[in-house]
Amino acid sequence: MAKANNPRLQAQVTPELKEITDKMLEHLDMSQAQFFEKYLPALFLAIDRGKYLELLETVYGNEELNRLIKTSERLG
């Protein structure tokens, strides 16, 4: 039931983009999951900061979100 309500999206990319992506991930020595976890948040912030922060608050809650912000401020 849950799968029917939330089907996974199948990415539609050209073979050329897939080849470039695979080679870059190999160059970076990262899996797709590692890449998404490390770099996708920055892309989401650049696209729509307000919506991304709203989703973070919804998913993590205020306390965890504040901890993440403090951690990122120390790193940045």
mmCIF file of C-alpha atoms in Angstrom:
data_model
loop_
_atom_site.group_PDB
_atom_site.id
_atom_site.type_symbol
_atom_site.label_atom_id
_atom_site.label_comp_id
_atom_site.label_asym_id
_atom_site.label_seq_id
_atom_site.Cartn_x
_atom_site.Cartn_y
_atom_site.Cartn_z
ATOM 1 C CA MET A 1 0.000 0.000 0.000
ATOM 2 C CA ALA A 2 2.699 2.485 0.984
ATOM 3 C CA LYS A 3 4.615 1.758 -2.199
ATOM 4 C CA ALA A 4 1.514 2.366 -4.300
ATOM 5 C CA ASN A 5 1.014 5.732 -2.606
ATOM 6 C CA ASN A 6 4.688 6.708 -2.832
ATOM 7 C CA PRO A 7 6.232 5.182 -5.959
ATOM 8 C CA ARG A 8 9.915 5.828 -6.441
ATOM 9 C CA LEU A 9 10.681 8.303 -9.151
ATOM 10 C CA GLN A 10 12.678 6.872 -12.016
ATOM 11 C CA ALA A 11 15.271 9.316 -13.248
ATOM 12 C CA GLN A 12 15.181 9.922 -16.979
ATOM 13 C CA VAL A 13 18.661 10.982 -18.051
ATOM 14 C CA THR A 14 20.531 10.673 -21.302
ATOM 15 C CA PRO A 15 23.204 7.989 -21.583
ATOM 16 C CA GLU A 16 25.791 10.770 -21.923
ATOM 17 C CA LEU A 17 24.753 12.437 -18.663
ATOM 18 C CA LYS A 18 24.745 9.063 -16.909
ATOM 19 C CA GLU A 19 28.267 8.369 -18.171
ATOM 20 C CA ILE A 20 29.509 11.797 -17.031
ATOM 21 C CA THR A 21 27.818 11.373 -13.648
ATOM 22 C CA ASP A 22 29.241 7.892 -13.127
ATOM 23 C CA LYS A 23 32.754 9.053 -14.033
ATOM 24 C CA MET A 24 32.530 12.103 -11.746
ATOM 25 C CA LEU A 25 31.322 9.959 -8.854
ATOM 26 C CA GLU A 26 34.218 7.595 -9.493
ATOM 27 C CA HIS A 27 36.614 10.577 -9.595
ATOM 28 C CA LEU A 28 35.165 11.874 -6.311
ATOM 29 C CA ASP A 29 35.273 8.345 -4.867
ATOM 30 C CA MET A 30 31.620 8.664 -3.816
ATOM 31 C CA SER A 31 28.447 6.697 -4.204
ATOM 32 C CA GLN A 32 25.291 8.419 -5.425
ATOM 33 C CA ALA A 33 23.950 8.328 -1.870
ATOM 34 C CA GLN A 34 27.089 9.981 -0.474
ATOM 35 C CA PHE A 35 26.969 12.639 -3.183
ATOM 36 C CA PHE A 36 23.301 13.413 -2.552
ATOM 37 C CA GLU A 37 23.809 13.593 1.207
ATOM 38 C CA LYS A 38 26.803 15.906 0.904
ATOM 39 C CA TYR A 39 25.847 18.204 -2.000
ATOM 40 C CA LEU A 40 22.086 18.082 -2.587
ATOM 41 C CA PRO A 41 21.221 20.255 0.437
ATOM 42 C CA ALA A 42 23.296 23.115 -1.012
ATOM 43 C CA LEU A 43 21.475 22.789 -4.324
ATOM 44 C CA PHE A 44 18.083 22.809 -2.595
ATOM 45 C CA LEU A 45 19.090 25.909 -0.616
ATOM 46 C CA ALA A 46 20.111 27.653 -3.828
ATOM 47 C CA ILE A 47 16.839 26.757 -5.566
ATOM 48 C CA ASP A 48 14.369 27.603 -2.777
ATOM 49 C CA ARG A 49 15.880 28.391 0.615
ATOM 50 C CA GLY A 50 12.559 29.040 2.345
ATOM 51 C CA LYS A 51 10.941 25.793 1.264
ATOM 52 C CA TYR A 52 14.037 23.738 2.099
ATOM 53 C CA LEU A 53 14.276 25.243 5.593
ATOM 54 C CA GLU A 54 10.547 24.631 6.088
ATOM 55 C CA LEU A 55 11.025 20.973 5.159
ATOM 56 C CA LEU A 56 14.035 20.654 7.466
ATOM 57 C CA GLU A 57 11.969 21.988 10.351
ATOM 58 C CA THR A 58 9.132 19.594 9.547
ATOM 59 C CA VAL A 59 11.408 16.556 9.306
ATOM 60 C CA TYR A 60 13.916 17.284 12.076
ATOM 61 C CA GLY A 61 11.953 19.491 14.460
ATOM 62 C CA ASN A 62 13.215 22.734 15.972
ATOM 63 C CA GLU A 63 15.720 21.275 18.443
ATOM 64 C CA GLU A 64 17.547 19.117 15.901
ATOM 65 C CA LEU A 65 17.414 21.877 13.288
ATOM 66 C CA ASN A 66 19.043 24.329 15.716
ATOM 67 C CA ARG A 67 21.780 21.762 16.410
ATOM 68 C CA LEU A 68 22.401 21.331 12.672
ATOM 69 C CA ILE A 69 22.595 25.100 12.163
ATOM 70 C CA LYS A 70 25.095 25.509 15.005
ATOM 71 C CA THR A 71 27.207 22.678 13.600
ATOM 72 C CA SER A 72 27.190 24.179 10.100
ATOM 73 C CA GLU A 73 28.105 27.631 11.458
ATOM 74 C CA ARG A 74 31.132 26.147 13.214
ATOM 75 C CA LEU A 75 32.194 24.409 9.997
ATOM 76 C CA GLY A 76 31.559 27.388 7.716
#
